[in-house]
CSV table of C-alpha atoms in Angstrom, one decimal:
chain,number,residue,atom,x,y,z
A,30,MET,CA,-6.2,-17.3,13.6
A,31,ILE,CA,-7.0,-15.3,16.6
A,32,ASP,CA,-6.5,-17.1,19.6
A,33,LEU,CA,-7.2,-15.2,22.7
A,34,LYS,CA,-7.1,-18.3,25.3
A,35,LYS,CA,-3.1,-17.8,24.4
A,36,SER,CA,-3.7,-14.6,25.8
A,37,GLU,CA,-3.6,-14.2,30.2
A,38,VAL,CA,-5.3,-11.8,32.5
A,39,TRP,CA,-3.5,-11.5,36.1
A,40,PHE,CA,-6.1,-11.3,39.0
A,41,VAL,CA,-3.7,-9.3,41.5
A,42,THR,CA,-5.5,-9.1,45.2
A,43,GLY,CA,-4.4,-6.3,47.8
A,44,SER,CA,-4.6,-6.8,51.3
A,45,GLN,CA,-1.4,-6.4,54.1
A,46,SER,CA,0.3,-7.8,57.0
A,47,LEU,CA,-2.0,-6.2,60.0
A,48,TYR,CA,-4.7,-9.0,59.2
A,49,GLY,CA,-1.8,-12.4,60.0
A,50,GLU,CA,-1.5,-15.1,58.5
A,51,ASP,CA,-5.0,-17.1,58.7
A,52,THR,CA,-7.5,-14.1,57.3
A,53,LEU,CA,-4.3,-13.8,54.3
A,54,ARG,CA,-5.0,-17.7,53.9
A,55,GLN,CA,-8.4,-17.4,53.6
A,56,VAL,CA,-7.6,-13.9,51.1
A,57,ALA,CA,-5.9,-16.0,49.4
A,58,ALA,CA,-8.4,-18.8,48.8
A,59,HIS,CA,-11.2,-16.8,48.0
A,60,SER,CA,-9.3,-14.8,45.2
A,61,GLN,CA,-8.1,-18.8,43.6
A,62,THR,CA,-12.3,-19.5,43.6
A,63,ILE,CA,-13.1,-16.1,42.1
A,64,VAL,CA,-10.4,-17.0,39.2
A,65,GLN,CA,-11.8,-20.2,39.2
A,66,GLY,CA,-15.3,-19.1,38.6
A,67,LEU,CA,-14.2,-16.3,35.8
A,68,SER,CA,-11.8,-18.5,34.0
A,69,ALA,CA,-14.9,-20.9,33.4
A,70,SER,CA,-17.1,-17.8,32.1
A,71,ALA,CA,-18.2,-18.3,28.7
A,72,HIS,CA,-18.0,-14.5,28.7
A,73,ILE,CA,-14.1,-13.7,29.1
A,74,PRO,CA,-11.9,-15.3,26.5
A,75,VAL,CA,-8.2,-15.1,28.0
A,76,SER,CA,-6.7,-17.2,31.0
A,77,ILE,CA,-7.4,-15.5,34.3
A,78,VAL,CA,-4.4,-16.1,36.4
A,79,TYR,CA,-3.9,-16.2,39.9
A,80,LYS,CA,-1.7,-14.5,41.3
A,81,PRO,CA,-0.6,-14.5,45.4
A,82,VAL,CA,-1.8,-11.8,47.1
A,83,VAL,CA,0.4,-8.7,47.7
A,84,THR,CA,1.2,-7.1,50.8
A,85,SER,CA,3.9,-4.9,50.5
A,86,SER,CA,5.1,-2.2,47.8
A,87,ASP,CA,8.4,-4.2,47.4
A,88,ALA,CA,5.6,-7.3,46.4
A,89,ILE,CA,3.0,-4.2,44.3
A,90,TYR,CA,6.7,-3.3,42.2
A,91,ALA,CA,7.9,-7.1,41.6
A,92,LEU,CA,4.3,-8.2,40.1
A,93,CYS,CA,4.2,-5.2,38.6
A,94,LEU,CA,7.8,-4.8,36.5
A,95,GLU,CA,6.7,-9.2,35.8
A,96,ALA,CA,3.7,-7.9,33.8
A,97,ASN,CA,5.3,-5.4,31.9
A,98,SER,CA,8.2,-8.3,30.1
A,99,SER,CA,5.4,-11.2,30.4
A,100,ALA,CA,4.6,-12.2,26.1
A,101,SER,CA,0.9,-13.3,27.3
A,102,CYS,CA,0.0,-11.0,30.0
A,103,VAL,CA,-2.2,-8.4,28.3
A,104,GLY,CA,-3.4,-6.3,31.8
A,105,LEU,CA,-4.3,-7.1,35.3
A,106,ILE,CA,-7.4,-7.1,37.1
A,107,THR,CA,-6.7,-5.3,40.4
A,108,TRP,CA,-9.3,-6.4,43.6
A,109,MET,CA,-9.1,-6.0,47.5
A,110,HIS,CA,-10.9,-7.8,49.2
A,111,THR,CA,-9.5,-6.5,53.2
A,112,PHE,CA,-8.2,-3.0,53.5
A,113,SER,CA,-5.1,-2.3,50.7
A,114,PRO,CA,-3.2,1.0,52.0
A,115,ALA,CA,-2.7,2.4,48.5
A,116,LYS,CA,0.9,4.5,49.6
A,117,MET,CA,1.7,0.7,48.9
A,118,TRP,CA,0.5,0.5,44.9
A,119,ILE,CA,2.2,4.1,44.2
A,120,ALA,CA,5.9,2.0,43.4
A,121,GLY,CA,4.2,-0.6,41.5
A,122,LEU,CA,1.2,1.6,39.4
A,123,ASN,CA,4.3,4.4,38.3
A,124,VAL,CA,6.3,1.2,36.7
A,125,LEU,CA,3.7,-0.7,35.7
A,126,LYS,CA,2.4,-0.9,31.1
A,127,LYS,CA,-0.1,-3.1,31.0
A,128,PRO,CA,-3.8,-2.2,31.0
A,129,PHE,CA,-5.7,-2.7,34.4
A,130,MET,CA,-9.4,-2.9,35.3
A,131,HIS,CA,-10.4,-2.2,38.9
A,132,LEU,CA,-13.0,-4.8,40.2
A,133,HIS,CA,-15.4,-3.9,42.9
A,134,THR,CA,-16.9,-6.9,44.1
A,135,GLN,CA,-16.2,-9.0,47.6
A,136,TYR,CA,-16.4,-12.4,48.1
A,137,ASN,CA,-19.4,-13.0,49.6
A,138,ARG,CA,-22.6,-12.5,47.8
A,139,GLU,CA,-25.2,-11.4,50.7
A,140,ILE,CA,-24.2,-10.3,54.4
A,141,PRO,CA,-24.7,-13.3,56.5
A,142,TRP,CA,-27.0,-11.6,58.8
A,143,GLY,CA,-27.8,-14.5,62.0
A,144,GLU,CA,-23.6,-15.2,61.8
A,145,ILE,CA,-21.8,-11.4,60.7
A,146,ASP,CA,-19.0,-10.8,63.5
A,147,MET,CA,-16.3,-8.9,63.8
A,148,ASP,CA,-14.7,-11.5,62.2
A,149,PHE,CA,-16.3,-11.4,58.8
A,150,MET,CA,-16.3,-7.7,58.8
A,151,ASN,CA,-11.9,-7.7,59.3
A,152,LEU,CA,-11.5,-10.4,56.1
A,153,ASN,CA,-14.1,-8.6,54.0
A,154,GLN,CA,-13.8,-4.9,53.9
A,155,SER,CA,-14.1,-4.9,49.7
A,156,ALA,CA,-16.6,-2.3,50.1
A,157,HIS,CA,-14.2,0.5,51.1
A,158,GLY,CA,-10.5,-1.4,50.5
A,159,ASP,CA,-11.3,-0.8,46.7
A,160,ARG,CA,-12.4,3.0,47.9
A,161,GLU,CA,-8.8,3.5,49.3
A,162,PHE,CA,-7.3,1.9,45.6
A,163,GLY,CA,-9.7,3.4,44.0
A,164,PHE,CA,-8.2,6.8,45.4
A,165,ILE,CA,-4.6,6.4,44.2
A,166,GLY,CA,-5.5,5.3,40.5
A,167,SER,CA,-8.0,9.1,40.5
A,168,ARG,CA,-4.5,10.8,42.7
A,169,MET,CA,-2.0,9.7,40.0
A,170,ARG,CA,-4.5,10.4,36.6
A,171,LEU,CA,-4.4,6.2,36.0
A,172,GLU,CA,-7.0,5.4,33.1
A,173,ARG,CA,-8.3,1.9,33.9
A,174,LYS,CA,-11.8,0.3,33.9
A,175,VAL,CA,-13.9,0.1,36.5
A,176,VAL,CA,-16.3,-2.3,36.9
A,177,VAL,CA,-19.1,-3.4,39.7
A,178,GLY,CA,-20.9,-6.1,41.1
A,179,TYR,CA,-20.6,-9.4,42.1
A,180,TRP,CA,-17.8,-11.8,40.5
A,181,GLN,CA,-20.2,-14.3,39.8
A,182,ASP,CA,-23.4,-12.5,38.0
A,183,PRO,CA,-22.9,-12.6,34.4
A,184,GLU,CA,-23.5,-8.8,34.0
A,185,VAL,CA,-20.3,-8.8,35.2
A,186,GLN,CA,-18.5,-11.4,34.2
A,187,GLU,CA,-19.8,-9.7,30.4
A,188,GLU,CA,-17.7,-6.2,31.4
A,189,ILE,CA,-14.7,-8.0,32.3
A,190,GLY,CA,-15.0,-10.2,28.9
A,191,VAL,CA,-15.2,-6.9,27.5
A,192,TRP,CA,-13.1,-5.1,28.3
A,193,ALA,CA,-10.2,-8.6,28.4
A,194,ARG,CA,-11.2,-8.4,24.3
A,195,ALA,CA,-10.0,-4.7,23.9
A,196,ALA,CA,-7.0,-5.3,26.3
A,197,CYS,CA,-6.0,-8.3,23.5
A,198,ALA,CA,-6.4,-5.9,21.0
A,199,TRP,CA,-4.0,-3.4,23.0
A,200,HIS,CA,-1.6,-5.7,23.4
A,201,ASP,CA,-1.8,-7.3,19.8
A,202,ALA,CA,-0.6,-3.7,18.6
A,203,GLN,CA,2.4,-3.3,20.8
A,204,GLY,CA,5.1,-3.7,18.1
A,205,ALA,CA,2.9,-4.8,15.5
A,206,ARG,CA,3.4,-4.3,11.6
A,207,VAL,CA,1.7,-2.5,8.9
A,208,ALA,CA,2.9,-3.1,5.8
A,209,ARG,CA,1.6,0.2,3.0
A,210,PHE,CA,1.7,-1.2,-0.9
A,211,GLY,CA,2.2,2.2,-2.3
A,212,ASP,CA,1.0,5.7,-0.9
A,213,ASN,CA,-2.4,7.3,-0.2
A,214,MET,CA,-4.6,8.0,-3.0
A,215,ARG,CA,-3.4,11.4,-4.1
A,216,GLU,CA,-4.6,14.7,-2.7
A,217,VAL,CA,-7.1,12.5,-0.1
A,218,ALA,CA,-6.8,13.9,3.7
A,219,VAL,CA,-8.1,11.7,5.9
A,220,THR,CA,-6.4,8.5,4.8
A,221,GLU,CA,-3.0,10.4,5.7
A,222,GLY,CA,-1.9,11.1,9.5
A,223,ASP,CA,1.6,11.1,12.0
A,224,LYS,CA,2.8,7.5,11.7
A,225,VAL,CA,5.7,8.6,14.3
A,226,GLU,CA,2.5,9.7,16.6
A,227,ALA,CA,0.6,6.5,16.0
A,228,GLN,CA,3.6,4.5,17.0
A,229,ILE,CA,4.2,6.5,20.3
A,230,ARG,CA,0.9,6.7,21.2
A,231,LEU,CA,-0.8,2.9,19.8
A,232,GLY,CA,2.4,0.8,19.8
A,233,TYR,CA,2.3,-0.3,15.9
A,234,SER,CA,4.8,0.3,13.3
A,235,VAL,CA,3.1,1.3,9.8
A,236,GLY,CA,6.0,0.7,6.6
A,237,GLY,CA,6.1,1.3,2.9
A,238,TYR,CA,6.8,-0.3,0.4
A,239,GLY,CA,7.0,-0.3,-3.6
A,240,ILE,CA,4.9,-2.1,-5.4
A,241,GLY,CA,7.7,-3.5,-7.1
A,242,ASP,CA,8.5,-5.4,-3.4
A,243,LEU,CA,5.1,-7.4,-4.2
A,244,VAL,CA,5.4,-8.1,-7.6
A,245,ASP,CA,8.6,-9.7,-7.0
A,246,ALA,CA,6.7,-12.0,-4.2
A,247,VAL,CA,4.3,-12.5,-6.9
A,248,SER,CA,6.3,-13.6,-9.8
A,249,GLN,CA,8.0,-16.5,-7.6
A,250,ILE,CA,4.8,-18.2,-6.8
A,251,THR,CA,4.6,-21.8,-8.6
A,252,ASP,CA,1.7,-22.8,-11.0
A,253,SER,CA,1.5,-25.7,-8.1
A,254,GLU,CA,0.5,-23.1,-5.5
A,255,ILE,CA,-2.0,-21.4,-8.1
A,256,ASP,CA,-4.2,-24.8,-8.7
A,257,ARG,CA,-4.2,-25.6,-4.9
A,258,LEU,CA,-6.1,-21.9,-4.4
A,259,VAL,CA,-7.5,-22.5,-7.0
A,260,SER,CA,-9.4,-25.6,-6.2
A,261,VAL,CA,-10.2,-24.3,-2.1
A,262,TYR,CA,-12.1,-21.3,-4.5
A,263,ASP,CA,-13.9,-24.1,-6.5
A,264,ASP,CA,-15.0,-25.9,-3.0
A,265,THR,CA,-15.9,-22.8,-1.3
A,266,TYR,CA,-17.5,-20.1,-3.4
A,267,ARG,CA,-20.3,-20.2,-6.3
A,268,VAL,CA,-17.7,-19.9,-9.0
A,269,ALA,CA,-19.3,-17.9,-12.4
A,270,GLU,CA,-19.3,-19.9,-14.9
A,271,PRO,CA,-16.6,-18.0,-17.3
A,272,LEU,CA,-14.4,-18.8,-13.7
A,273,ARG,CA,-14.9,-21.9,-13.9
A,274,LYS,CA,-12.5,-25.0,-15.7
A,275,GLY,CA,-11.9,-23.9,-19.3
A,276,GLY,CA,-14.3,-21.0,-19.3
A,277,SER,CA,-12.9,-17.6,-20.6
A,278,GLN,CA,-11.8,-16.1,-17.3
A,279,ARG,CA,-9.9,-18.9,-15.9
A,280,GLY,CA,-7.0,-17.2,-17.1
A,281,ALA,CA,-7.3,-14.3,-14.9
A,282,LEU,CA,-8.9,-16.2,-11.5
A,283,ARG,CA,-5.6,-17.8,-11.9
A,284,GLU,CA,-3.5,-14.2,-11.7
A,285,ALA,CA,-6.1,-13.5,-8.2
A,286,ALA,CA,-4.9,-16.6,-7.1
A,287,ARG,CA,-0.9,-15.9,-7.6
A,288,ILE,CA,-1.6,-12.6,-6.5
A,289,GLU,CA,-3.4,-13.6,-3.2
A,290,VAL,CA,-0.6,-16.3,-2.3
A,291,GLY,CA,2.2,-14.1,-3.0
A,292,MET,CA,0.6,-11.1,-1.0
A,293,ARG,CA,0.4,-14.0,1.7
A,294,ALA,CA,3.6,-14.7,1.5
A,295,PHE,CA,5.2,-11.2,1.7
A,296,LEU,CA,2.9,-10.4,4.5
A,297,GLU,CA,3.8,-13.7,6.5
A,298,ALA,CA,7.8,-13.1,5.9
A,299,GLY,CA,7.4,-9.6,7.4
A,300,ARG,CA,5.1,-10.3,10.2
A,301,PHE,CA,2.8,-8.4,9.2
A,302,LYS,CA,-0.7,-8.1,11.0
A,303,ALA,CA,-2.3,-5.2,8.7
A,304,PHE,CA,-1.5,-3.6,5.2
A,305,THR,CA,-3.2,-0.8,2.9
A,306,THR,CA,-3.1,-0.9,-1.5
A,307,SER,CA,-4.3,1.8,-3.7
A,308,PHE,CA,-5.6,1.5,-7.0
A,309,GLU,CA,-3.0,4.2,-8.0
A,310,ASP,CA,-0.2,2.0,-7.2
A,311,LEU,CA,-0.7,-1.0,-9.4
A,312,HIS,CA,2.8,-0.6,-12.0
A,313,GLY,CA,3.2,-4.3,-12.9
A,314,MET,CA,0.5,-6.2,-11.1
A,315,GLU,CA,-2.3,-7.4,-13.7
A,316,GLN,CA,-5.2,-6.6,-11.2
A,317,LEU,CA,-5.8,-4.4,-8.2
A,318,PRO,CA,-6.2,-7.1,-5.2
A,319,GLY,CA,-9.6,-8.2,-5.1
A,320,ILE,CA,-10.6,-11.4,-3.5
A,321,ALA,CA,-7.1,-12.1,-2.2
A,322,VAL,CA,-7.6,-9.2,0.0
A,323,GLN,CA,-11.0,-10.4,1.4
A,324,ARG,CA,-9.7,-13.4,2.0
A,325,LEU,CA,-6.6,-12.0,3.7
A,326,MET,CA,-8.8,-10.1,6.1
A,327,ALA,CA,-11.2,-13.2,6.5
A,328,ASP,CA,-8.0,-14.8,7.9
A,329,GLY,CA,-8.0,-11.6,10.7
A,330,TYR,CA,-5.2,-9.3,8.5
A,331,GLY,CA,-6.6,-5.6,9.3
A,332,PHE,CA,-6.7,-3.8,5.9
A,333,GLY,CA,-7.3,-0.3,4.8
A,334,ALA,CA,-7.8,0.5,1.3
A,335,GLU,CA,-6.0,3.8,-0.7
A,336,GLY,CA,-3.5,3.6,1.4
A,337,ASP,CA,-5.3,4.2,4.9
A,338,TRP,CA,-3.5,2.5,7.5
A,339,LYS,CA,-5.1,4.2,10.6
A,340,THR,CA,-7.9,2.3,9.1
A,341,ALA,CA,-6.3,-1.2,8.5
A,342,ALA,CA,-4.9,-0.8,12.2
A,343,LEU,CA,-8.5,-0.5,12.9
A,344,VAL,CA,-9.9,-3.2,11.4
A,345,ARG,CA,-6.8,-5.2,12.9
A,346,ALA,CA,-7.8,-4.4,16.3
A,347,MET,CA,-11.3,-5.0,15.7
A,348,LYS,CA,-10.8,-8.5,14.5
A,349,VAL,CA,-8.8,-9.5,17.7
A,350,MET,CA,-11.4,-8.1,20.1
A,351,GLY,CA,-13.7,-9.6,17.9
A,352,ALA,CA,-12.0,-13.5,18.2
A,353,GLY,CA,-14.5,-16.0,18.8
A,354,LEU,CA,-18.3,-14.2,18.4
A,355,ASP,CA,-20.6,-14.6,16.3
A,356,GLY,CA,-20.7,-12.0,13.3
A,357,GLY,CA,-17.7,-10.7,11.6
A,358,THR,CA,-15.7,-7.4,10.8
A,359,SER,CA,-14.5,-5.8,7.7
A,360,PHE,CA,-13.2,-2.9,6.3
A,361,MET,CA,-16.5,-0.5,4.7
A,362,GLU,CA,-17.3,2.7,3.4
A,363,ASP,CA,-20.1,4.2,3.4
A,364,TYR,CA,-21.3,4.7,-0.3
A,365,THR,CA,-24.6,5.6,-1.4
A,366,TYR,CA,-27.6,7.1,0.8
A,367,HIS,CA,-31.7,5.5,0.1
A,368,PHE,CA,-33.7,8.7,1.5
A,369,ALA,CA,-36.5,7.1,2.8
A,370,GLY,CA,-38.2,9.4,5.5
A,371,ALA,CA,-37.8,7.3,8.9
A,372,GLN,CA,-36.4,4.4,7.2
A,373,SER,CA,-33.9,6.4,5.4
A,374,ARG,CA,-30.5,3.9,4.7
A,375,VAL,CA,-26.8,4.1,3.9
A,376,LEU,CA,-26.1,1.1,1.5
A,377,GLY,CA,-21.8,0.1,2.5
A,378,ALA,CA,-19.7,-1.2,0.5
A,379,HIS,CA,-16.3,-1.1,-1.8
A,380,MET,CA,-14.3,-1.1,-5.4
A,381,LEU,CA,-14.0,-4.8,-4.2
A,382,GLU,CA,-12.4,-5.5,-0.5
A,383,VAL,CA,-15.4,-6.2,2.1
A,384,CYS,CA,-14.6,-9.4,4.5
A,385,THR,CA,-16.4,-12.7,3.8
A,386,SER,CA,-16.6,-12.8,7.6
A,387,ILE,CA,-19.7,-10.9,7.6
A,388,ALA,CA,-21.6,-12.5,4.6
A,389,GLY,CA,-24.8,-13.5,5.3
A,390,GLU,CA,-25.1,-16.3,2.2
A,391,LYS,CA,-22.6,-18.0,0.1
A,392,PRO,CA,-20.4,-15.6,-1.6
A,393,ALA,CA,-20.2,-15.6,-5.3
A,394,LEU,CA,-16.9,-15.9,-7.3
A,395,GLU,CA,-16.8,-13.2,-9.8
A,396,MET,CA,-15.1,-11.4,-12.2
A,397,HIS,CA,-16.0,-7.4,-13.6
A,398,PRO,CA,-14.8,-4.3,-15.1
A,399,LEU,CA,-12.8,-2.0,-12.7
A,400,SER,CA,-13.5,1.7,-14.6
A,401,ILE,CA,-10.4,2.9,-12.0
A,402,GLY,CA,-6.9,1.6,-11.7
A,403,GLY,CA,-6.4,1.2,-15.2
A,404,LYS,CA,-5.8,-2.3,-15.0
A,405,LYS,CA,-7.6,-6.1,-15.9
A,406,ASP,CA,-10.6,-7.0,-14.3
A,407,PRO,CA,-10.6,-8.0,-10.7
A,408,ALA,CA,-11.7,-11.3,-9.4
A,409,ARG,CA,-14.1,-10.7,-6.6
A,410,LEU,CA,-16.7,-12.0,-3.7
A,411,VAL,CA,-19.9,-11.0,-4.2
A,412,PHE,CA,-23.1,-11.1,-1.2
A,413,THR,CA,-24.6,-9.1,1.1
A,414,ALA,CA,-23.8,-9.0,4.9
A,415,ARG,CA,-26.3,-10.4,7.1
A,416,PRO,CA,-29.0,-8.2,9.4
A,417,GLY,CA,-28.5,-7.3,12.9
A,418,PRO,CA,-26.6,-4.7,15.2
A,419,ALA,CA,-23.5,-3.3,14.1
A,420,ILE,CA,-21.1,-0.5,14.4
A,421,ASN,CA,-18.8,1.6,12.0
A,422,ALA,CA,-15.5,2.8,13.5
A,423,THR,CA,-13.3,5.3,12.1
A,424,LEU,CA,-9.7,6.6,13.6
A,425,LEU,CA,-8.8,10.6,12.8
A,426,ASP,CA,-5.7,12.2,13.1
A,427,MET,CA,-7.0,15.2,15.0
A,428,GLY,CA,-3.4,17.4,14.7
A,429,ASN,CA,-3.3,17.5,19.0
A,430,ARG,CA,-4.7,14.0,19.2
A,431,PHE,CA,-6.4,10.9,17.7
A,432,ARG,CA,-9.8,10.5,17.8
A,433,MET,CA,-12.0,7.6,17.6
A,434,VAL,CA,-15.9,8.3,16.2
A,435,VAL,CA,-17.9,5.1,16.7
A,436,SER,CA,-21.7,4.5,14.8
A,437,GLU,CA,-24.5,2.0,15.9
A,438,VAL,CA,-26.4,1.0,13.3
A,439,ASP,CA,-28.6,-1.3,12.3
A,440,VAL,CA,-28.5,-4.2,9.3
A,441,VAL,CA,-31.2,-4.5,7.7
A,442,SER,CA,-31.8,-6.6,3.8
A,443,PRO,CA,-31.9,-4.4,1.1
A,444,ASP,CA,-35.6,-3.7,-0.3
A,445,ALA,CA,-34.9,-5.4,-3.7
A,446,PRO,CA,-31.9,-7.3,-5.7
A,447,LEU,CA,-29.1,-6.0,-6.7
A,448,PRO,CA,-28.4,-8.3,-9.8
A,449,LYS,CA,-25.9,-5.1,-11.3
A,450,LEU,CA,-24.0,-4.6,-8.5
A,451,PRO,CA,-20.8,-6.5,-8.6
A,452,VAL,CA,-19.6,-6.1,-4.5
A,453,ALA,CA,-19.9,-7.1,-1.2
A,454,ARG,CA,-22.3,-4.4,0.5
A,455,ALA,CA,-23.8,-4.2,3.6
A,456,MET,CA,-27.4,-1.8,4.0
A,457,TRP,CA,-28.1,0.0,7.4
A,458,VAL,CA,-30.1,2.0,9.5
A,459,PRO,CA,-27.7,4.0,11.6
A,460,ARG,CA,-29.0,5.2,14.9
A,461,PRO,CA,-31.0,7.5,15.7
A,462,ASN,CA,-31.8,8.2,12.5
A,463,LEU,CA,-29.6,9.1,9.3
A,464,LYS,CA,-30.2,12.8,9.6
A,465,VAL,CA,-28.9,13.2,12.4
A,466,ALA,CA,-26.3,10.1,12.2
A,467,ALA,CA,-24.3,11.3,9.5
A,468,GLY,CA,-24.7,15.1,11.0
A,469,ALA,CA,-23.0,14.1,14.0
A,470,TRP,CA,-20.3,12.3,11.7
A,471,ILE,CA,-19.4,14.8,10.0
A,472,LEU,CA,-19.3,17.1,12.0
A,473,ALA,CA,-17.0,15.2,14.1
A,474,GLY,CA,-14.8,14.7,10.9
A,475,GLY,CA,-15.4,10.9,10.5
A,476,ALA,CA,-13.9,9.3,8.0
A,477,HIS,CA,-15.3,8.0,4.5
A,478,HIS,CA,-14.1,5.1,5.5
A,479,THR,CA,-14.8,2.6,8.3
A,480,SER,CA,-13.9,-0.4,10.7
A,481,TYR,CA,-17.4,-2.4,10.5
A,482,SER,CA,-18.2,-5.3,13.0
A,483,GLN,CA,-21.5,-7.3,13.9
A,484,ALA,CA,-18.8,-9.0,16.0
A,485,VAL,CA,-17.6,-5.7,18.3
A,486,THR,CA,-19.5,-3.2,20.1
A,487,ALA,CA,-19.4,0.1,20.8
A,488,SER,CA,-18.8,-1.1,24.7
A,489,HIS,CA,-15.7,-2.8,23.1
A,490,LEU,CA,-14.0,-0.2,21.3
A,491,GLN,CA,-15.0,2.7,24.4
A,492,ASP,CA,-12.2,0.2,26.4
A,493,PHE,CA,-9.9,0.5,23.7
A,494,ALA,CA,-9.7,3.6,22.9
A,495,GLU,CA,-9.6,4.1,27.0
A,496,ILE,CA,-6.7,2.3,27.4
A,497,ALA,CA,-5.0,3.8,24.3
A,498,GLY,CA,-5.7,6.9,25.5
A,499,LEU,CA,-8.0,8.2,22.3
A,500,GLU,CA,-10.8,10.5,22.3
A,501,PHE,CA,-13.8,8.6,21.6
A,502,LEU,CA,-17.2,9.4,20.3
A,503,CYS,CA,-20.3,7.6,20.4
A,504,ILE,CA,-23.3,8.5,17.5
A,505,ASP,CA,-26.1,6.4,19.0
A,506,ALA,CA,-29.8,5.8,19.7
A,507,ASN,CA,-29.6,8.8,21.8
A,508,THR,CA,-27.7,11.2,20.5
A,509,THR,CA,-29.0,14.9,19.0
A,510,ILE,CA,-26.9,17.6,17.2
A,511,ALA,CA,-27.4,19.7,19.7
A,512,ASN,CA,-25.7,17.6,22.5
A,513,PHE,CA,-23.2,16.3,20.3
A,514,LYS,CA,-21.5,19.5,19.3
A,515,LYS,CA,-21.0,20.7,22.5
A,516,GLU,CA,-19.6,16.9,23.3
A,517,LEU,CA,-17.3,18.1,20.3
A,518,ARG,CA,-16.6,21.7,21.9
A,519,TRP,CA,-15.8,20.2,25.6
A,520,ASN,CA,-13.3,17.9,24.0
A,521,GLU,CA,-11.3,20.4,22.2
A,522,SER,CA,-11.2,22.4,25.3
A,523,TYR,CA,-9.9,19.6,27.6
A,524,TYR,CA,-7.5,17.7,24.6
A,525,LEU,CA,-6.2,21.2,24.8
A,526,LEU,CA,-6.1,21.9,28.3
A,527,ALA,CA,-4.9,18.6,28.8
A,528,LYS,CA,-2.0,19.5,26.8
A,529,GLY,CA,-0.4,22.2,28.8
A,530,LEU,CA,-0.7,20.4,32.5
């Protein structure tokens, strides 16, 4: 279970000794009040931690080093209550490895018209103190989120919460391990990529394991462990008649449970947060893992099919970002279209592996043939995703950079039942429409695999992309092909020039 409340965002207030101890005590008191207010906000999922007001270069430097070494600190919120000369921040910001957000706010909401005097003015200087701090961030070419507004406003707290979730996902990726059972699907281009560069840029490592390693873990599972898990299946899902106790496929269901227990044990022992499989690498396995993958994803693991480690890591990041929010996140693939003019839509699915966190109904546990892979019929959970807004996201290796593409969609119910489609699925209308969205996605080189979410928004992913230094492209209701092509050309020029700089 992903618990973001264990993560800390440190609230750091800047000032200077010029104003005297009385003023600094008020600055500290005001900062503590703001921290208490943000900590109590339902929009902010992390713990906001007050840090003493910093008034010198040495104090700022020491705090940034402390943040770097803290296992629980995922980032900083910086705020200049008074004027804080920005040269004091250079040494600290130079060594800071954690993301930071600049909150441009002030303690008081309104000007006290009848009482305002110079003492008030000297204390409440955020309007220009934050501009000094903003300059040094820009001068040092530092990526950061800037949130403007009164700290008690829900809109401001929502922006802070979105950024905090992205910071948590970034923190989670640092040192994370992704297991690849087998290799990429042969001859496929988009699921390949530079794993070393990914570790340098994104923090996680990707390791390959032979199917024999997984088979060995599966072979060690006892009948009692299988019995316990099959009982969970019986109690949790709408189990098809052949899979029930005494049914003709009960033995095959027990093998699916054996695979799940073994795979879970392997991932837990190796402290992995994401994994991949491939139907082309199954030697020694009786089935392609179906229900095992679906249930592991529901527990927070990232997943990518056919060796797609970039999508596996992205699913995990979005699981972290979406923890505690309504909706869910799943591995997904655009499968087939329904061309119907303005209401043209996409049927998304995969062979087996769609996470139950997006289900709009109690999943059915079924077993059906799989026409590829050459193994026995695999067990899987079948359901339809709930209607509502969602996104599809993909991460691409463009050679000189990683590119994230996000497509905003509206999930709808299928026009009619799908009794012969034995997989979990979602149907959506892309924004602004299928013609523009699909054209833009293809122009951007978007993959056929995606991380789909009804919990995470494009704003979460934009904040994550900025923290990670990724190119970010969003296809939404305002997208036109002409402008999207311009953005692609501008971005290409920027990244070629930035590499030279």
